[in-house]
Short mmCIF file of C-alpha atoms in Angstrom, two decimals:
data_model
loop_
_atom_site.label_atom_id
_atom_site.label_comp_id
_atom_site.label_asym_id
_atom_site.label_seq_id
_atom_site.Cartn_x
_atom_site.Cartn_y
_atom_site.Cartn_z
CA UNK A 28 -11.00 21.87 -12.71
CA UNK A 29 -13.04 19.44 -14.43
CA UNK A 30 -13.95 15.75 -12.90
CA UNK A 31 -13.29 12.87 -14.87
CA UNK A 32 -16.47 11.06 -15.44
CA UNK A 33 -16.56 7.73 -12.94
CA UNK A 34 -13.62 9.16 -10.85
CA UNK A 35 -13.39 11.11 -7.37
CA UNK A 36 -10.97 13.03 -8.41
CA UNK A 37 -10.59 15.49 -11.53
CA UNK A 38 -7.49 14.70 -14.30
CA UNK A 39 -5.13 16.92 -13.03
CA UNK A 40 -5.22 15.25 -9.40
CA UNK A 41 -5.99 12.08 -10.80
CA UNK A 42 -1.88 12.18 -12.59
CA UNK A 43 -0.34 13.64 -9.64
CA UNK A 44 -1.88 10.91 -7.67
CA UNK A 45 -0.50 8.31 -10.14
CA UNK A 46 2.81 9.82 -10.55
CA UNK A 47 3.44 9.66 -6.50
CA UNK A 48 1.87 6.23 -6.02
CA UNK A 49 4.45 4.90 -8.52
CA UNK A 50 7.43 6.87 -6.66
CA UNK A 51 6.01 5.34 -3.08
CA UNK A 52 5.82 2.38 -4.46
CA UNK A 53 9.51 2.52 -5.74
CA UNK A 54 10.94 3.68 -2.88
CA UNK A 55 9.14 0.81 -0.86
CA UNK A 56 10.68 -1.42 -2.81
CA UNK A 57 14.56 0.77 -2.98
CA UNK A 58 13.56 -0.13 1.16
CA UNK A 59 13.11 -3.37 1.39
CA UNK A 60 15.88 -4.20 -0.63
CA UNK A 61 18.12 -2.52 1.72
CA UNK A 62 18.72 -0.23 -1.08
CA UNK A 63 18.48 3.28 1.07
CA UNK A 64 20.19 5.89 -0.61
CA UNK A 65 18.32 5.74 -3.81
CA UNK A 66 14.64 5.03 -1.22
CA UNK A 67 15.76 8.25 0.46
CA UNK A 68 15.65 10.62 -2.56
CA UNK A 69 12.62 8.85 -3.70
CA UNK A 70 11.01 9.37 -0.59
CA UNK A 71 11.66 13.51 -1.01
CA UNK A 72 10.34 13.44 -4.51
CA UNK A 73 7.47 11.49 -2.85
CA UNK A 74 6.65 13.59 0.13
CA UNK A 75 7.34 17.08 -2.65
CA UNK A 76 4.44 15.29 -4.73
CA UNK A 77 2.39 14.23 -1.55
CA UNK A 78 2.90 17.84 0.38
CA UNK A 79 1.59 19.15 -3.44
CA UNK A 80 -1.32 17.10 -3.13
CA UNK A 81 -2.99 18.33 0.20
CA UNK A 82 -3.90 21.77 -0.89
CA UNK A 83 -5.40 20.24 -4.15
CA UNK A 84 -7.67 18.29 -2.40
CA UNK A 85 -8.96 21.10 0.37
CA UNK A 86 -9.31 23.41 -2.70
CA UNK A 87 -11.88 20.29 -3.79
CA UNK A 88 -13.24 20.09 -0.34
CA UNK A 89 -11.64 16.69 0.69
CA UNK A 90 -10.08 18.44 3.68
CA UNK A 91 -9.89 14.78 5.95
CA UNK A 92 -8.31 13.50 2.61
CA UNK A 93 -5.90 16.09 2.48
CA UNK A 94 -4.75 15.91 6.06
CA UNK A 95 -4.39 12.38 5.49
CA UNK A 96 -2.28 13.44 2.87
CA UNK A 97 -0.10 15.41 4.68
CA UNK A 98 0.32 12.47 7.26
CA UNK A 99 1.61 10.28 4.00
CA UNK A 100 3.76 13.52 3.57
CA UNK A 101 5.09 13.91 6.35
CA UNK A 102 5.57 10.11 6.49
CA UNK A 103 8.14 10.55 3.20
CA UNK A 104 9.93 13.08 4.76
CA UNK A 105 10.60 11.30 7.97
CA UNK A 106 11.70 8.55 5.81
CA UNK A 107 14.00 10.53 3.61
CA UNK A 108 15.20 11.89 6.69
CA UNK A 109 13.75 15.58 6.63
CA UNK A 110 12.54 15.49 10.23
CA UNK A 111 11.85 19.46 10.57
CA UNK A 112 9.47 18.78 7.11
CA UNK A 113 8.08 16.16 8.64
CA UNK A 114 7.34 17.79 11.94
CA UNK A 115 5.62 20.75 9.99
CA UNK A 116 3.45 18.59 8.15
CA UNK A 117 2.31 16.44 10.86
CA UNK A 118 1.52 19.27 12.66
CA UNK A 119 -0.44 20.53 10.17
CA UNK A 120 -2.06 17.23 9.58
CA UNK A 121 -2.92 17.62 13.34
CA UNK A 122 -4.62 21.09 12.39
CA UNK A 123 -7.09 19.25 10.11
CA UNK A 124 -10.57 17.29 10.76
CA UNK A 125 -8.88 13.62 11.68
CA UNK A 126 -10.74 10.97 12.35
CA UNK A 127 -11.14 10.44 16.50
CA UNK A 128 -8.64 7.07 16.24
CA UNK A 129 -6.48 8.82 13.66
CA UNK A 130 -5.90 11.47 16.08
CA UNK A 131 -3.53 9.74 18.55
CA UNK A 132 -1.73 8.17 15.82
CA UNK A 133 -0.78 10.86 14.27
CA UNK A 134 -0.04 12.47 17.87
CA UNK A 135 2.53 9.89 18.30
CA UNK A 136 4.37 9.90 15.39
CA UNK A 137 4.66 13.67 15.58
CA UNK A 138 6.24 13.29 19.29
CA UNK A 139 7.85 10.65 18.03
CA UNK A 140 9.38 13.19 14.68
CA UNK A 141 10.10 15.87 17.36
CA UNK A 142 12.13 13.43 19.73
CA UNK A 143 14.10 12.44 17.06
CA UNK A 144 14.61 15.51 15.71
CA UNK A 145 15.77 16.94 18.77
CA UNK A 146 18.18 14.32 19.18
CA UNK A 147 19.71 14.43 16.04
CA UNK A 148 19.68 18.48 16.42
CA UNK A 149 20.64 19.27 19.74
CA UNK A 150 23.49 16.27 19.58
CA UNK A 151 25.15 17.51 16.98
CA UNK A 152 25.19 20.97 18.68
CA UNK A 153 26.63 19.98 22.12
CA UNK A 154 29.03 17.28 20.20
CA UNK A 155 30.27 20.78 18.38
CA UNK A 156 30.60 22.05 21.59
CA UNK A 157 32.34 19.55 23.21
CA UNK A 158 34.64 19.33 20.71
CA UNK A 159 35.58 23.12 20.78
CA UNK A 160 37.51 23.29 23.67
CA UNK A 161 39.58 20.48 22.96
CA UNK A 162 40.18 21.69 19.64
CA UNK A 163 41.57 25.05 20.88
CA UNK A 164 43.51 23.62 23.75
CA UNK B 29 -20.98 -26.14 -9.95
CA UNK B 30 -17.63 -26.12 -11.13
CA UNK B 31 -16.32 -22.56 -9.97
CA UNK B 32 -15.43 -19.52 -12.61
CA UNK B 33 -11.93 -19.48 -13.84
CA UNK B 34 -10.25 -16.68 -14.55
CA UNK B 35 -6.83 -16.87 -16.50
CA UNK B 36 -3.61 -14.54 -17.19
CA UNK B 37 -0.49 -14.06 -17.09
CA UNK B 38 1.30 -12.60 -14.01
CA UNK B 39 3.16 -10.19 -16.65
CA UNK B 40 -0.29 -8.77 -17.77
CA UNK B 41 0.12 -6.48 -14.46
CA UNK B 42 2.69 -4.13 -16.89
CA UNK B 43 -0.73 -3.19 -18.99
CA UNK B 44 -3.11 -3.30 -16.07
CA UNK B 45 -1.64 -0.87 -14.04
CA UNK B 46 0.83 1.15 -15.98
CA UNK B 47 1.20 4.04 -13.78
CA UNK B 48 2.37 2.02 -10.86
CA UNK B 49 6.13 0.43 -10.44
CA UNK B 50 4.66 -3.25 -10.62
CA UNK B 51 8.32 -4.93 -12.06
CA UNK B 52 8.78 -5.78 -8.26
CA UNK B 53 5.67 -7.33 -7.37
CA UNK B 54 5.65 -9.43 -10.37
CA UNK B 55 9.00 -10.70 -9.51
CA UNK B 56 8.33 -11.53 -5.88
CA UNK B 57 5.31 -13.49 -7.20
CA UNK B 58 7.16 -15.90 -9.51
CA UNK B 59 9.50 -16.21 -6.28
CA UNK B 60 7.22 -17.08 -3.98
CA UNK B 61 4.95 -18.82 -6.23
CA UNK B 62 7.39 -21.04 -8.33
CA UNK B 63 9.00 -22.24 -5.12
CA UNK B 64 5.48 -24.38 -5.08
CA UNK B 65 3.87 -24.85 -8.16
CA UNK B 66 4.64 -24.83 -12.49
CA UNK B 67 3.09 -22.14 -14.46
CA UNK B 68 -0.66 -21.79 -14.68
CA UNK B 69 -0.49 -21.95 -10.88
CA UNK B 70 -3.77 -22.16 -9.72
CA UNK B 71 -5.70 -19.96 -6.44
CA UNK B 72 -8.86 -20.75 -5.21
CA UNK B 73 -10.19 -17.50 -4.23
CA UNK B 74 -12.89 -17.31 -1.52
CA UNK B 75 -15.29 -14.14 -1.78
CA UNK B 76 -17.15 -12.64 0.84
CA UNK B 77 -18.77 -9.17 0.64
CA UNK B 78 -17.42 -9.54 -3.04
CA UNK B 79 -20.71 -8.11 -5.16
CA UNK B 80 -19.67 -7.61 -9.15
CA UNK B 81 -21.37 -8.17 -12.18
CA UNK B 82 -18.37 -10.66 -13.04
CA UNK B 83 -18.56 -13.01 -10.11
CA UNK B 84 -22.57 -12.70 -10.34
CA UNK B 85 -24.18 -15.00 -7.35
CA UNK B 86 -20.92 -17.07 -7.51
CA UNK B 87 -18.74 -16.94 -4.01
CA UNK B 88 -15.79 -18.58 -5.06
CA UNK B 89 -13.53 -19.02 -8.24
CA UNK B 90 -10.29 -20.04 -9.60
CA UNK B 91 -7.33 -17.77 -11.02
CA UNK B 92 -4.82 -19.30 -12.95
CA UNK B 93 -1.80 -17.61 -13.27
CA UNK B 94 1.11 -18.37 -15.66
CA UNK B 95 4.70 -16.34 -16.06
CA UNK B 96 7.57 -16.35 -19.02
CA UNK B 97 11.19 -17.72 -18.58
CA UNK B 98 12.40 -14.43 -18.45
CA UNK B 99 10.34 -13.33 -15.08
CA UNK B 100 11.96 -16.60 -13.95
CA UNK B 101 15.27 -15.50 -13.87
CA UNK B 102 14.52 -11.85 -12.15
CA UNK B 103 13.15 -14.09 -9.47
CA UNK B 104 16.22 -16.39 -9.03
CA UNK B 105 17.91 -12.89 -8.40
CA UNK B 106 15.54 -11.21 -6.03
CA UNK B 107 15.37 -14.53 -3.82
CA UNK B 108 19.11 -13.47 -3.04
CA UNK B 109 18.44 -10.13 -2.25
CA UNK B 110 15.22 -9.60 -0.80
CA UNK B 111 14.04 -11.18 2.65
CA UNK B 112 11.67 -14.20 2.72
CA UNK B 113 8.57 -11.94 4.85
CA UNK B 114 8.96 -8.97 2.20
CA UNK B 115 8.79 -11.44 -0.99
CA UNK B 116 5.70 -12.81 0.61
CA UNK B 117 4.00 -9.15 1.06
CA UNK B 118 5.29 -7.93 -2.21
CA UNK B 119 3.84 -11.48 -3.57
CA UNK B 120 0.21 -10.77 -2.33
CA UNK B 121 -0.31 -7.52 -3.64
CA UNK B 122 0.52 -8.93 -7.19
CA UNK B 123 -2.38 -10.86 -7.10
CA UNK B 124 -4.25 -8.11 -5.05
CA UNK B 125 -3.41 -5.86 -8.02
CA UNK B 126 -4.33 -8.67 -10.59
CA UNK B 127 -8.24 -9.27 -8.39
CA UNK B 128 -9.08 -5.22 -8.26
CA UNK B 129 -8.59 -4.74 -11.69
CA UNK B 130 -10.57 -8.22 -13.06
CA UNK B 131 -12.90 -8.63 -10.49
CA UNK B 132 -13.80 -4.94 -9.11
CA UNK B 133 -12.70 -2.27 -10.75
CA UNK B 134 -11.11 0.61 -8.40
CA UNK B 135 -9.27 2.63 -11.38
CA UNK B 136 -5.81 3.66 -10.71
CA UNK B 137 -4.91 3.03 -6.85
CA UNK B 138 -3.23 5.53 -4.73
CA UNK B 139 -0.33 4.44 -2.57
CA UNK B 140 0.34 6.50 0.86
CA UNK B 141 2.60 6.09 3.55
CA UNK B 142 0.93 5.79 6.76
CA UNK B 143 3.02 4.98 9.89
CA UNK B 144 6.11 3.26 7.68
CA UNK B 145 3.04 0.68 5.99
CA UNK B 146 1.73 1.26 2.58
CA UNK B 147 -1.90 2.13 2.37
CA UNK B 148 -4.17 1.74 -0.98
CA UNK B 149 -7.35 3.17 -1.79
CA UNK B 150 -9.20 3.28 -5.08
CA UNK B 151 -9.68 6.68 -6.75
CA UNK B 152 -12.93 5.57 -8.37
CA UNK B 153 -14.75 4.54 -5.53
CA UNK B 154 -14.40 5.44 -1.38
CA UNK B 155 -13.13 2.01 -0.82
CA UNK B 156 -9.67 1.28 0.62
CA UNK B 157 -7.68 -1.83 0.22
CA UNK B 158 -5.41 -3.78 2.09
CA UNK B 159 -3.19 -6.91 1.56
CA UNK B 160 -1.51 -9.31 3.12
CA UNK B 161 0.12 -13.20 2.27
CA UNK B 162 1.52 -15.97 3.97
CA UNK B 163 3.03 -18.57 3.49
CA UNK B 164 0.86 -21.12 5.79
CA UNK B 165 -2.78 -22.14 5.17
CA UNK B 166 -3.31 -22.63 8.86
CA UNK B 167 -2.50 -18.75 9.62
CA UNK B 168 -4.64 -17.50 6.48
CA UNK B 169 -8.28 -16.71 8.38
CA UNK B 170 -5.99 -15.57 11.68
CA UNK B 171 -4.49 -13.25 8.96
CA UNK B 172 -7.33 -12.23 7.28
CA UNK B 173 -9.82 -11.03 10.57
CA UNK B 174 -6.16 -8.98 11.91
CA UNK B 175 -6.32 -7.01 8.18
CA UNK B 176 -10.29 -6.62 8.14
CA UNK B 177 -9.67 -4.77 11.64
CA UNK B 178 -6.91 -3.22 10.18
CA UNK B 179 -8.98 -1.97 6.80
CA UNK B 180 -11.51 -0.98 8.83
CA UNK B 181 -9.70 1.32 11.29
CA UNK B 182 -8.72 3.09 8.04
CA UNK B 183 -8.37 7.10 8.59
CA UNK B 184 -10.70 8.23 5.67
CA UNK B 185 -14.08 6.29 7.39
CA UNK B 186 -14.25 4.24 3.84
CA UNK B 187 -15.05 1.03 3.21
CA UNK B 188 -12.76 -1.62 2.75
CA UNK B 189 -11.85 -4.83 0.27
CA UNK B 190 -9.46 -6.96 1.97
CA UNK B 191 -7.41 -9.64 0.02
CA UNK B 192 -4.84 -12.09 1.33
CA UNK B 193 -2.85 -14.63 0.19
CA UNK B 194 -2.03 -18.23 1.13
CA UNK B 195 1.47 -19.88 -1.25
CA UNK B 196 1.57 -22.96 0.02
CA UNK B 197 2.29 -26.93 -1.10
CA UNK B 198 -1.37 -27.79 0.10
CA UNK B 199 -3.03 -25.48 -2.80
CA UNK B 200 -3.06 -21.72 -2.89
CA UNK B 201 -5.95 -19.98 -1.57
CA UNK B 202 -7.00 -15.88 -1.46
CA UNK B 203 -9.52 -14.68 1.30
CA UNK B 204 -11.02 -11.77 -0.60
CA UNK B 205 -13.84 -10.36 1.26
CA UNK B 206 -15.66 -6.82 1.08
CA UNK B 207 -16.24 -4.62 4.45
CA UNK B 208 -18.46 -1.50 5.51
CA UNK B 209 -17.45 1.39 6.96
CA UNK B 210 -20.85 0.59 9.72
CA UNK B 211 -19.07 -3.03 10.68
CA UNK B 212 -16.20 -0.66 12.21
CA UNK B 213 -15.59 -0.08 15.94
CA UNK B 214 -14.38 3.51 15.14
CA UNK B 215 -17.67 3.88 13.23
CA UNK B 216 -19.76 3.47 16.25
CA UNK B 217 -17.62 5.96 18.48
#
């Protein structure tokens, strides 16, 4: 792929990386105003375009930039309320060369991810369950 | 010497940065900003670390900024729905977006989510940026050292501008000061 001349980042990455930044940006916004169906789906589309991003940049050699990526990813997801993406990708982020105070940060938010995924998960299950019996009495 | 002025309109932002969703930013400006002050309203912005061939040996300048009738309006609206801290925020990085592209140039800027914040960095150069406003003079340098140590615990090891923003009655005023990666903490570990 070829660079663009005074840019880190050849044209092809260079558009996906505008394209997302305007969708994060949007869905900050769709957030703040309280507005959080339309920031969920935004979010998706943003963590799709941010989860597209990370291999880009490791095929470039940016491999901290893509983990960090895949943090921002995984970020989205937990936002749009795709914990088990989420959970994936900060795991993977986790895989990559962080820097040594990145590290715990991302550690936490991926215990935090699993916590809440469990919750939501295992709740639903035993709220299934509980509900069984009484349904067939 | 009488300081550098630079002058434009808050709406230029559309052009500047036409990749990036920038409608809300502008508004929140003209919210926060025309609660204190008629169109030009006028920053003094400090600079620190700041070196461009625009500002040259000069460490300070003024920005005028002006708005239409129409942006006027949206803001009258979005002062209903959005809350008071978030206007502020969203007010700052219109004139953070209105300083990188005038004053130092980082091309198109790319947004990610990091821990439920929004992160910038420039795709030009290995610089990140963060912003912050306020709507008290007396918190602006508290405000500023908290985001340097914030830009500079920054997960890429990259530099970092920092800009924020004082709207205020007494005069507006911008901290906008330039870091290296070497002045971090992490950088030593």
């Amino acid at each position: 792929m070829p660079k663009r001349e005074g840019t880190l980042y050849p044209r092809a990455v260079q558009e996906l990386i505008a394209k997302k930044s305007a969708v994060i940006s949007k869905a900050q916004t769709f957030s703040e105003l309280g507005m959080e169906d339309m920031a969920r789906q935004l979010w998706a589309t943003a963590g799709g375009h941010e989860e597209r991003l990370a291999p880009l940049l490791d095929s470039l050699g940016h491999e901290l930039e893509a983990a960090i990526h895949r943090i921002s990813a995984a970020g989205c997801y937990r936002r749009a309320g795709d914990l088990t993406a989420a959970a994936n990708l900060y795991r993977g982020a986790l895989a990559g060369p962080l820097l040594a105070h990145t590290r715990p940060e991302v550690e936490r938010h991926f215990r935090e991810c699993l916590a809440e995924l469990s919750r939501t998960s295992f709740r639903s299950v035993s709220t299934r369950r509980r509900q069984k019996p009484a349904a067939n009495a | 010497m009488k300081p550098r002025v630079l002058q434009c309109a808050i709406e230029d932002l559309f052009a500047l940065h036409p990749s990036f969703y920038v409608e809300p930013y502008i508004v929140a400006f003209v919210a926060v900003t025309g609660q204190y002050s008629v169109p030009p309203a006028s920053f003094l912005v400090e600079c620190t670390g700041v070196r461009t061939r625009w500002l040259g040996k000069a460490r300070r300048f003024k920005l005028e900024v002006s708005w239409t009738e129409e942006t006027i309006d949206k803001a009258e609206r979005l002062r209903t729905t959005m809350p008071a801290r978030s206007l502020v925020e969203f007010a700052a990085i219109a004139v953070a977006l209105l300083l990188v592209n005038r004053v130092v140039q980082l091309g198109t800027l790319n947004v990610i989510e990091h821990g439920g914040r929004a992160d910038y960095r420039s795709s030009v150069l290995q610089r990140v940026l963060e912003i912050s406003g306020t709507e008290s003079l007396a918190d602006l340098g508290r405000r500023h050292r908290q985001k340097i140590a914030q830009a500079l615990s920054n997960p890429f090891g990259w530099d970092a501008y920092v800009i924020v923003c004082a709207f205020c009655g007494e005069g507006h005023h911008v901290h906008f000061s330039g870091h290296r990666w070497e002045e971090s903490p992490y950088a030593q570990a």
